[in-house]
Amino acid sequence: MLGYPNGGKSNVSEKDARQQHPQFIETLEKGIRVLEIFRDGQPSLGLTELADACEMTKSAAQRFTHTWCELGYLAKDERSRRYSLTHKALELGFLYLNASPLISRALPALKLIRERCNLTVNLSVLSGHDIVYVMRIPGPNQTHAEMLPGRRMPAWCTSAGRVLLADLPPSRVQTSLAQVTPVAYTAQTEVDREVLFERVQEAGRNGYALTRDQVLVGQVGIAAPIRNVHFQVVAAINITAQLSAWPVEKVEQELVPLLMEVSQAVSIG
């Protein structure tokens, strides 16, 4: 039995640990939080909504929003008095995509997989307890959200997340699972932490992860790691498909060998 203290809750939050560092600038963190609050997909927010969501006073929120507006990252509708992100926030993402060696070296691999199977192919990295899709090549019939890079998903329920977690020491995997509250996306979503821990270890043993019906009913996902020259996992490539067209046996026979072959050929310096 795995031990999860306090019923799976951490004694010291990551936020508290960060703030204890002498070089941590708390004011800067609060300002960034104002931008990140749009992560949930709200097109616009009022000042009171922002203040409440960011857990700060209304006057503090007003100063931060004014600064972001002056810098061009937020725009204020003078009639509704609501704030929204501008294209300048997207420009930061472009700077990352344009400069990242990971993107430039992995993109040909993603294209190759897409050409061979005509399915959605993603590249993701681990960010805290989540994964972030940094590059996406959509397959047919994808939704708007599934086409966009930058989307964040829990690591514990995704094939890519399990592959990325598998490179961590078991104690760190256990800590990560203890600090999240798994919520079922479907009736088949696995939420028991001991089961999830074993799924991560299984991904490490197999060299790939396979999930079905974990986030969307009828969807199967497989993921394999990308390693650097020191054999450390730095990213994951995953393929998603519909179970109606790609039952698990077919995925294991056709997609897993393709994914393993291509992902192992990518090395990040």
PDB file of C-alpha atoms in Angstrom:
ATOM      1  CA  MET A   1       0.000   0.000   0.000  1.00  0.00           C
ATOM      2  CA  LEU A   2       1.273   3.454  -0.879  1.00  0.00           C
ATOM      3  CA  GLY A   3       1.224   6.024   1.880  1.00  0.00           C
ATOM      4  CA  TYR A   4      -0.433   9.339   1.050  1.00  0.00           C
ATOM      5  CA  PRO A   5      -0.209  11.670   4.061  1.00  0.00           C
ATOM      6  CA  ASN A   6      -3.244  13.704   5.060  1.00  0.00           C
ATOM      7  CA  GLY A   7      -5.452  11.756   2.681  1.00  0.00           C
ATOM      8  CA  GLY A   8      -3.396  12.836  -0.306  1.00  0.00           C
ATOM      9  CA  LYS A   9      -2.918  16.485   0.628  1.00  0.00           C
ATOM     10  CA  SER A  10       0.503  18.117   0.811  1.00  0.00           C
ATOM     11  CA  ASN A  11       1.632  19.696   4.085  1.00  0.00           C
ATOM     12  CA  VAL A  12       3.423  22.576   2.359  1.00  0.00           C
ATOM     13  CA  SER A  13       2.082  23.936  -0.901  1.00  0.00           C
ATOM     14  CA  GLU A  14       4.395  24.532  -3.841  1.00  0.00           C
ATOM     15  CA  LYS A  15       3.378  28.181  -3.726  1.00  0.00           C
ATOM     16  CA  ASP A  16       4.523  28.514  -0.113  1.00  0.00           C
ATOM     17  CA  ALA A  17       7.812  26.791  -0.922  1.00  0.00           C
ATOM     18  CA  ARG A  18       8.478  29.181  -3.808  1.00  0.00           C
ATOM     19  CA  GLN A  19       7.691  32.253  -1.756  1.00  0.00           C
ATOM     20  CA  GLN A  20      10.185  31.248   0.913  1.00  0.00           C
ATOM     21  CA  HIS A  21      13.087  31.660  -1.519  1.00  0.00           C
ATOM     22  CA  PRO A  22      14.877  34.993  -0.871  1.00  0.00           C
ATOM     23  CA  GLN A  23      15.028  35.845  -4.578  1.00  0.00           C
ATOM     24  CA  PHE A  24      11.342  35.198  -5.251  1.00  0.00           C
ATOM     25  CA  ILE A  25       9.472  38.374  -6.241  1.00  0.00           C
ATOM     26  CA  GLU A  26       5.950  37.942  -4.931  1.00  0.00           C
ATOM     27  CA  THR A  27       4.631  41.070  -6.645  1.00  0.00           C
ATOM     28  CA  LEU A  28       5.744  39.760 -10.028  1.00  0.00           C
ATOM     29  CA  GLU A  29       4.037  36.437  -9.313  1.00  0.00           C
ATOM     30  CA  LYS A  30       0.790  38.241  -8.543  1.00  0.00           C
ATOM     31  CA  GLY A  31       1.011  40.188 -11.777  1.00  0.00           C
ATOM     32  CA  ILE A  32       1.566  37.040 -13.824  1.00  0.00           C
ATOM     33  CA  ARG A  33      -1.367  35.440 -12.021  1.00  0.00           C
ATOM     34  CA  VAL A  34      -3.661  38.101 -13.485  1.00  0.00           C
ATOM     35  CA  LEU A  35      -2.770  36.922 -16.997  1.00  0.00           C
ATOM     36  CA  GLU A  36      -2.884  33.233 -16.122  1.00  0.00           C
ATOM     37  CA  ILE A  37      -6.405  33.526 -14.739  1.00  0.00           C
ATOM     38  CA  PHE A  38      -7.605  33.620 -18.362  1.00  0.00           C
ATOM     39  CA  ARG A  39      -6.292  30.058 -18.738  1.00  0.00           C
ATOM     40  CA  ASP A  40      -9.757  28.609 -18.123  1.00  0.00           C
ATOM     41  CA  GLY A  41     -10.988  30.090 -21.389  1.00  0.00           C
ATOM     42  CA  GLN A  42     -12.970  33.132 -20.291  1.00  0.00           C
ATOM     43  CA  PRO A  43     -13.038  35.664 -23.157  1.00  0.00           C
ATOM     44  CA  SER A  44     -13.233  38.577 -20.721  1.00  0.00           C
ATOM     45  CA  LEU A  45     -13.319  39.311 -16.994  1.00  0.00           C
ATOM     46  CA  GLY A  46     -14.430  42.234 -14.884  1.00  0.00           C
ATOM     47  CA  LEU A  47     -12.226  43.788 -12.227  1.00  0.00           C
ATOM     48  CA  THR A  48     -14.117  42.196  -9.331  1.00  0.00           C
ATOM     49  CA  GLU A  49     -13.971  38.784 -11.006  1.00  0.00           C
ATOM     50  CA  LEU A  50     -10.229  39.160 -11.517  1.00  0.00           C
ATOM     51  CA  ALA A  51      -9.643  40.243  -7.940  1.00  0.00           C
ATOM     52  CA  ASP A  52     -11.664  37.348  -6.530  1.00  0.00           C
ATOM     53  CA  ALA A  53     -10.080  34.758  -8.819  1.00  0.00           C
ATOM     54  CA  CYS A  54      -6.567  36.011  -8.066  1.00  0.00           C
ATOM     55  CA  GLU A  55      -7.269  36.311  -4.333  1.00  0.00           C
ATOM     56  CA  MET A  56      -6.181  39.938  -4.157  1.00  0.00           C
ATOM     57  CA  THR A  57      -7.817  43.244  -3.291  1.00  0.00           C
ATOM     58  CA  LYS A  58      -9.727  45.137  -5.931  1.00  0.00           C
ATOM     59  CA  SER A  59      -7.256  48.023  -5.752  1.00  0.00           C
ATOM     60  CA  ALA A  60      -4.330  45.644  -6.343  1.00  0.00           C
ATOM     61  CA  ALA A  61      -6.146  44.083  -9.292  1.00  0.00           C
ATOM     62  CA  GLN A  62      -6.766  47.558 -10.683  1.00  0.00           C
ATOM     63  CA  ARG A  63      -3.056  48.403 -10.572  1.00  0.00           C
ATOM     64  CA  PHE A  64      -2.072  45.146 -12.247  1.00  0.00           C
ATOM     65  CA  THR A  65      -4.690  45.407 -14.988  1.00  0.00           C
ATOM     66  CA  HIS A  66      -3.721  49.020 -15.683  1.00  0.00           C
ATOM     67  CA  THR A  67      -0.071  47.996 -16.020  1.00  0.00           C
ATOM     68  CA  TRP A  68      -0.882  45.095 -18.333  1.00  0.00           C
ATOM     69  CA  CYS A  69      -3.056  47.386 -20.451  1.00  0.00           C
ATOM     70  CA  GLU A  70      -0.233  49.911 -20.704  1.00  0.00           C
ATOM     71  CA  LEU A  71       2.150  47.137 -21.768  1.00  0.00           C
ATOM     72  CA  GLY A  72      -0.337  45.865 -24.338  1.00  0.00           C
ATOM     73  CA  TYR A  73      -1.095  42.434 -22.883  1.00  0.00           C
ATOM     74  CA  LEU A  74      -4.627  43.285 -21.756  1.00  0.00           C
ATOM     75  CA  ALA A  75      -7.312  45.403 -23.391  1.00  0.00           C
ATOM     76  CA  LYS A  76     -10.174  47.073 -21.545  1.00  0.00           C
ATOM     77  CA  ASP A  77     -13.602  47.498 -23.081  1.00  0.00           C
ATOM     78  CA  GLU A  78     -14.651  50.946 -21.879  1.00  0.00           C
ATOM     79  CA  ARG A  79     -18.350  50.172 -22.219  1.00  0.00           C
ATOM     80  CA  SER A  80     -18.444  46.864 -20.343  1.00  0.00           C
ATOM     81  CA  ARG A  81     -15.331  47.659 -18.257  1.00  0.00           C
ATOM     82  CA  ARG A  82     -14.139  44.106 -18.832  1.00  0.00           C
ATOM     83  CA  TYR A  83     -10.616  42.967 -19.644  1.00  0.00           C
ATOM     84  CA  SER A  84      -9.407  40.516 -22.261  1.00  0.00           C
ATOM     85  CA  LEU A  85      -6.068  39.198 -23.468  1.00  0.00           C
ATOM     86  CA  THR A  86      -4.516  40.672 -26.599  1.00  0.00           C
ATOM     87  CA  HIS A  87      -2.395  39.194 -29.365  1.00  0.00           C
ATOM     88  CA  LYS A  88       0.702  40.270 -27.456  1.00  0.00           C
ATOM     89  CA  ALA A  89       0.211  37.336 -25.096  1.00  0.00           C
ATOM     90  CA  LEU A  90       0.347  35.073 -28.157  1.00  0.00           C
ATOM     91  CA  GLU A  91       3.613  36.686 -29.223  1.00  0.00           C
ATOM     92  CA  LEU A  92       5.281  35.324 -26.084  1.00  0.00           C
ATOM     93  CA  GLY A  93       4.257  31.837 -27.169  1.00  0.00           C
ATOM     94  CA  PHE A  94       5.734  32.431 -30.608  1.00  0.00           C
ATOM     95  CA  LEU A  95       9.057  33.440 -29.067  1.00  0.00           C
ATOM     96  CA  TYR A  96       9.182  30.092 -27.287  1.00  0.00           C
ATOM     97  CA  LEU A  97       8.119  28.052 -30.316  1.00  0.00           C
ATOM     98  CA  ASN A  98      10.562  29.848 -32.599  1.00  0.00           C
ATOM     99  CA  ALA A  99      13.574  29.484 -30.298  1.00  0.00           C
ATOM    100  CA  SER A 100      13.036  26.047 -28.748  1.00  0.00           C
ATOM    101  CA  PRO A 101      15.413  23.292 -29.937  1.00  0.00           C
ATOM    102  CA  LEU A 102      12.784  20.802 -28.778  1.00  0.00           C
ATOM    103  CA  ILE A 103      10.248  22.136 -31.262  1.00  0.00           C
ATOM    104  CA  SER A 104      12.651  22.299 -34.204  1.00  0.00           C
ATOM    105  CA  ARG A 105      13.925  18.760 -33.671  1.00  0.00           C
ATOM    106  CA  ALA A 106      10.621  17.107 -32.799  1.00  0.00           C
ATOM    107  CA  LEU A 107       8.423  18.724 -35.452  1.00  0.00           C
ATOM    108  CA  PRO A 108       9.684  16.529 -38.339  1.00  0.00           C
ATOM    109  CA  ALA A 109       8.884  13.462 -36.222  1.00  0.00           C
ATOM    110  CA  LEU A 110       5.355  14.696 -35.560  1.00  0.00           C
ATOM    111  CA  LYS A 111       4.845  15.357 -39.271  1.00  0.00           C
ATOM    112  CA  LEU A 112       6.094  11.880 -40.166  1.00  0.00           C
ATOM    113  CA  ILE A 113       3.701  10.198 -37.747  1.00  0.00           C
ATOM    114  CA  ARG A 114       0.819  12.332 -39.000  1.00  0.00           C
ATOM    115  CA  GLU A 115       1.576  11.383 -42.613  1.00  0.00           C
ATOM    116  CA  ARG A 116       1.664   7.678 -41.804  1.00  0.00           C
ATOM    117  CA  CYS A 117      -1.477   7.354 -39.699  1.00  0.00           C
ATOM    118  CA  ASN A 118      -3.589  10.472 -40.454  1.00  0.00           C
ATOM    119  CA  LEU A 119      -4.303  10.973 -36.754  1.00  0.00           C
ATOM    120  CA  THR A 120      -3.799  13.768 -34.238  1.00  0.00           C
ATOM    121  CA  VAL A 121      -0.202  14.003 -33.019  1.00  0.00           C
ATOM    122  CA  ASN A 122       0.919  16.139 -30.076  1.00  0.00           C
ATOM    123  CA  LEU A 123       4.154  17.144 -28.396  1.00  0.00           C
ATOM    124  CA  SER A 124       3.933  17.900 -24.685  1.00  0.00           C
ATOM    125  CA  VAL A 125       6.119  18.730 -21.699  1.00  0.00           C
ATOM    126  CA  LEU A 126       5.622  18.333 -17.970  1.00  0.00           C
ATOM    127  CA  SER A 127       4.653  21.471 -16.049  1.00  0.00           C
ATOM    128  CA  GLY A 128       4.146  20.831 -12.357  1.00  0.00           C
ATOM    129  CA  HIS A 129       1.380  18.251 -12.043  1.00  0.00           C
ATOM    130  CA  ASP A 130       0.148  18.915 -15.588  1.00  0.00           C
ATOM    131  CA  ILE A 131       1.262  18.583 -19.157  1.00  0.00           C
ATOM    132  CA  VAL A 132       1.285  21.411 -21.664  1.00  0.00           C
ATOM    133  CA  TYR A 133       0.824  20.725 -25.360  1.00  0.00           C
ATOM    134  CA  VAL A 134       3.579  22.761 -27.021  1.00  0.00           C
ATOM    135  CA  MET A 135       2.948  21.564 -30.582  1.00  0.00           C
ATOM    136  CA  ARG A 136      -0.120  19.967 -32.132  1.00  0.00           C
ATOM    137  CA  ILE A 137      -0.776  18.552 -35.586  1.00  0.00           C
ATOM    138  CA  PRO A 138      -4.518  17.884 -35.698  1.00  0.00           C
ATOM    139  CA  GLY A 139      -6.167  14.972 -37.376  1.00  0.00           C
ATOM    140  CA  PRO A 140      -9.590  15.046 -39.011  1.00  0.00           C
ATOM    141  CA  ASN A 141     -12.634  16.176 -37.021  1.00  0.00           C
ATOM    142  CA  GLN A 142     -10.721  17.858 -34.209  1.00  0.00           C
ATOM    143  CA  THR A 143     -12.329  20.510 -32.044  1.00  0.00           C
ATOM    144  CA  HIS A 144     -11.014  24.057 -31.868  1.00  0.00           C
ATOM    145  CA  ALA A 145      -9.447  23.487 -28.436  1.00  0.00           C
ATOM    146  CA  GLU A 146      -7.731  20.295 -29.599  1.00  0.00           C
ATOM    147  CA  MET A 147      -5.912  22.168 -32.357  1.00  0.00           C
ATOM    148  CA  LEU A 148      -4.293  24.860 -30.225  1.00  0.00           C
ATOM    149  CA  PRO A 149      -0.881  24.588 -28.543  1.00  0.00           C
ATOM    150  CA  GLY A 150      -0.586  25.797 -24.978  1.00  0.00           C
ATOM    151  CA  ARG A 151      -3.458  23.750 -23.598  1.00  0.00           C
ATOM    152  CA  ARG A 152      -2.851  22.328 -20.128  1.00  0.00           C
ATOM    153  CA  MET A 153      -4.142  18.945 -18.963  1.00  0.00           C
ATOM    154  CA  PRO A 154      -3.579  16.846 -15.826  1.00  0.00           C
ATOM    155  CA  ALA A 155      -0.623  14.507 -16.174  1.00  0.00           C
ATOM    156  CA  TRP A 156      -2.189  11.653 -14.218  1.00  0.00           C
ATOM    157  CA  CYS A 157      -4.989  10.890 -16.714  1.00  0.00           C
ATOM    158  CA  THR A 158      -3.216  11.402 -20.046  1.00  0.00           C
ATOM    159  CA  SER A 159      -0.908   9.021 -21.877  1.00  0.00           C
ATOM    160  CA  ALA A 160       1.697  11.757 -22.354  1.00  0.00           C
ATOM    161  CA  GLY A 161       1.519  12.721 -18.701  1.00  0.00           C
ATOM    162  CA  ARG A 162       2.056   9.171 -17.519  1.00  0.00           C
ATOM    163  CA  VAL A 163       5.099   8.784 -19.771  1.00  0.00           C
ATOM    164  CA  LEU A 164       6.565  12.031 -18.460  1.00  0.00           C
ATOM    165  CA  LEU A 165       5.870  11.121 -14.833  1.00  0.00           C
ATOM    166  CA  ALA A 166       7.461   7.711 -15.385  1.00  0.00           C
ATOM    167  CA  ASP A 167      10.902   9.288 -15.704  1.00  0.00           C
ATOM    168  CA  LEU A 168      10.664  10.732 -12.195  1.00  0.00           C
ATOM    169  CA  PRO A 169      11.762   8.819  -9.088  1.00  0.00           C
ATOM    170  CA  PRO A 170       8.833   6.855  -7.628  1.00  0.00           C
ATOM    171  CA  SER A 171       8.810   9.066  -4.539  1.00  0.00           C
ATOM    172  CA  ARG A 172       8.289  12.167  -6.687  1.00  0.00           C
ATOM    173  CA  VAL A 173       5.478  10.473  -8.588  1.00  0.00           C
ATOM    174  CA  GLN A 174       3.832   9.626  -5.288  1.00  0.00           C
ATOM    175  CA  THR A 175       4.248  13.216  -4.100  1.00  0.00           C
ATOM    176  CA  SER A 176       2.740  14.554  -7.317  1.00  0.00           C
ATOM    177  CA  LEU A 177      -0.269  12.267  -7.007  1.00  0.00           C
ATOM    178  CA  ALA A 178      -0.680  13.285  -3.369  1.00  0.00           C
ATOM    179  CA  GLN A 179      -0.878  16.954  -4.324  1.00  0.00           C
ATOM    180  CA  VAL A 180      -3.666  16.611  -6.875  1.00  0.00           C
ATOM    181  CA  THR A 181      -7.300  15.621  -6.562  1.00  0.00           C
ATOM    182  CA  PRO A 182      -8.103  13.228  -9.417  1.00  0.00           C
ATOM    183  CA  VAL A 183     -11.549  13.944 -10.846  1.00  0.00           C
ATOM    184  CA  ALA A 184     -13.362  11.601 -13.217  1.00  0.00           C
ATOM    185  CA  TYR A 185     -13.818  12.990 -16.726  1.00  0.00           C
ATOM    186  CA  THR A 186     -15.720   9.877 -17.794  1.00  0.00           C
ATOM    187  CA  ALA A 187     -17.223   6.847 -16.083  1.00  0.00           C
ATOM    188  CA  GLN A 188     -13.997   4.990 -16.937  1.00  0.00           C
ATOM    189  CA  THR A 189     -11.517   7.546 -15.601  1.00  0.00           C
ATOM    190  CA  GLU A 190      -9.156   5.975 -13.083  1.00  0.00           C
ATOM    191  CA  VAL A 191      -8.906   8.167  -9.977  1.00  0.00           C
ATOM    192  CA  ASP A 192      -7.490   5.828  -7.325  1.00  0.00           C
ATOM    193  CA  ARG A 193      -3.964   7.045  -6.568  1.00  0.00           C
ATOM    194  CA  GLU A 194      -2.525   3.555  -6.123  1.00  0.00           C
ATOM    195  CA  VAL A 195      -3.901   2.527  -9.515  1.00  0.00           C
ATOM    196  CA  LEU A 196      -2.535   5.702 -11.089  1.00  0.00           C
ATOM    197  CA  PHE A 197       0.875   5.117  -9.522  1.00  0.00           C
ATOM    198  CA  GLU A 198       0.960   1.634 -11.030  1.00  0.00           C
ATOM    199  CA  ARG A 199      -0.086   2.997 -14.437  1.00  0.00           C
ATOM    200  CA  VAL A 200       2.869   5.393 -14.343  1.00  0.00           C
ATOM    201  CA  GLN A 201       5.272   2.613 -13.342  1.00  0.00           C
ATOM    202  CA  GLU A 202       3.828   0.447 -16.112  1.00  0.00           C
ATOM    203  CA  ALA A 203       4.531   3.203 -18.631  1.00  0.00           C
ATOM    204  CA  GLY A 204       8.129   3.295 -17.454  1.00  0.00           C
ATOM    205  CA  ARG A 205       8.520  -0.462 -17.831  1.00  0.00           C
ATOM    206  CA  ASN A 206       6.894  -0.602 -21.266  1.00  0.00           C
ATOM    207  CA  GLY A 207       8.483   2.529 -22.686  1.00  0.00           C
ATOM    208  CA  TYR A 208       5.070   3.878 -23.658  1.00  0.00           C
ATOM    209  CA  ALA A 209       1.661   4.580 -22.133  1.00  0.00           C
ATOM    210  CA  LEU A 210      -1.785   3.693 -23.443  1.00  0.00           C
ATOM    211  CA  THR A 211      -5.031   5.172 -22.159  1.00  0.00           C
ATOM    212  CA  ARG A 212      -8.642   4.668 -23.183  1.00  0.00           C
ATOM    213  CA  ASP A 213     -11.806   6.521 -22.148  1.00  0.00           C
ATOM    214  CA  GLN A 214      -9.830   8.506 -19.563  1.00  0.00           C
ATOM    215  CA  VAL A 215     -10.588  12.049 -20.733  1.00  0.00           C
ATOM    216  CA  LEU A 216     -13.079  11.517 -23.551  1.00  0.00           C
ATOM    217  CA  VAL A 217     -15.397   8.557 -24.046  1.00  0.00           C
ATOM    218  CA  GLY A 218     -14.366   6.556 -27.082  1.00  0.00           C
ATOM    219  CA  GLN A 219     -10.863   8.013 -27.310  1.00  0.00           C
ATOM    220  CA  VAL A 220      -7.613   6.066 -27.095  1.00  0.00           C
ATOM    221  CA  GLY A 221      -4.238   7.692 -26.594  1.00  0.00           C
ATOM    222  CA  ILE A 222      -0.667   6.419 -26.730  1.00  0.00           C
ATOM    223  CA  ALA A 223       2.505   8.267 -25.829  1.00  0.00           C
ATOM    224  CA  ALA A 224       6.239   7.665 -25.901  1.00  0.00           C
ATOM    225  CA  PRO A 225       9.065   9.758 -24.471  1.00  0.00           C
ATOM    226  CA  ILE A 226      11.640  11.936 -26.171  1.00  0.00           C
ATOM    227  CA  ARG A 227      15.019  11.904 -24.444  1.00  0.00           C
ATOM    228  CA  ASN A 228      18.032  14.186 -24.444  1.00  0.00           C
ATOM    229  CA  VAL A 229      21.659  13.133 -24.883  1.00  0.00           C
ATOM    230  CA  HIS A 230      21.796  12.301 -21.166  1.00  0.00           C
ATOM    231  CA  PHE A 231      18.868   9.883 -21.613  1.00  0.00           C
ATOM    232  CA  GLN A 232      16.565  12.112 -19.582  1.00  0.00           C
ATOM    233  CA  VAL A 233      12.942  12.432 -20.706  1.00  0.00           C
ATOM    234  CA  VAL A 234      12.297  15.994 -21.858  1.00  0.00           C
ATOM    235  CA  ALA A 235       8.994  15.632 -23.724  1.00  0.00           C
ATOM    236  CA  ALA A 236       6.434  13.151 -24.985  1.00  0.00           C
ATOM    237  CA  ILE A 237       4.845  12.486 -28.355  1.00  0.00           C
ATOM    238  CA  ASN A 238       1.313  11.176 -28.244  1.00  0.00           C
ATOM    239  CA  ILE A 239      -1.259  10.030 -30.772  1.00  0.00           C
ATOM    240  CA  THR A 240      -5.001  10.123 -30.165  1.00  0.00           C
ATOM    241  CA  ALA A 241      -7.622   8.154 -32.071  1.00  0.00           C
ATOM    242  CA  GLN A 242     -11.221   6.998 -31.873  1.00  0.00           C
ATOM    243  CA  LEU A 243     -11.683   3.517 -30.440  1.00  0.00           C
ATOM    244  CA  SER A 244     -14.358   2.812 -33.033  1.00  0.00           C
ATOM    245  CA  ALA A 245     -11.712   2.976 -35.758  1.00  0.00           C
ATOM    246  CA  TRP A 246      -8.706   2.037 -33.655  1.00  0.00           C
ATOM    247  CA  PRO A 247      -9.467  -0.676 -31.072  1.00  0.00           C
ATOM    248  CA  VAL A 248      -6.715  -1.258 -28.532  1.00  0.00           C
ATOM    249  CA  GLU A 249      -5.370  -4.366 -30.265  1.00  0.00           C
ATOM    250  CA  LYS A 250      -4.981  -2.464 -33.544  1.00  0.00           C
ATOM    251  CA  VAL A 251      -3.334   0.440 -31.731  1.00  0.00           C
ATOM    252  CA  GLU A 252      -0.807  -1.900 -30.123  1.00  0.00           C
ATOM    253  CA  GLN A 253      -0.083  -3.669 -33.405  1.00  0.00           C
ATOM    254  CA  GLU A 254       0.194  -0.641 -35.698  1.00  0.00           C
ATOM    255  CA  LEU A 255       0.529   2.640 -33.823  1.00  0.00           C
ATOM    256  CA  VAL A 256       2.783   1.653 -30.934  1.00  0.00           C
ATOM    257  CA  PRO A 257       5.628   0.386 -33.178  1.00  0.00           C
ATOM    258  CA  LEU A 258       5.367   3.521 -35.328  1.00  0.00           C
ATOM    259  CA  LEU A 259       5.423   5.819 -32.327  1.00  0.00           C
ATOM    260  CA  MET A 260       8.316   4.006 -30.653  1.00  0.00           C
ATOM    261  CA  GLU A 261      10.389   3.983 -33.830  1.00  0.00           C
ATOM    262  CA  VAL A 262       9.965   7.683 -34.514  1.00  0.00           C
ATOM    263  CA  SER A 263      10.243   8.948 -30.931  1.00  0.00           C
ATOM    264  CA  GLN A 264      13.442   6.994 -30.290  1.00  0.00           C
ATOM    265  CA  ALA A 265      15.030   8.576 -33.352  1.00  0.00           C
ATOM    266  CA  VAL A 266      14.622  12.064 -31.868  1.00  0.00           C
ATOM    267  CA  SER A 267      17.374  13.256 -29.539  1.00  0.00           C
ATOM    268  CA  ILE A 268      17.439  16.675 -27.929  1.00  0.00           C
ATOM    269  CA  GLY A 269      20.896  18.095 -27.201  1.00  0.00           C
TER     270      GLY A 269
END
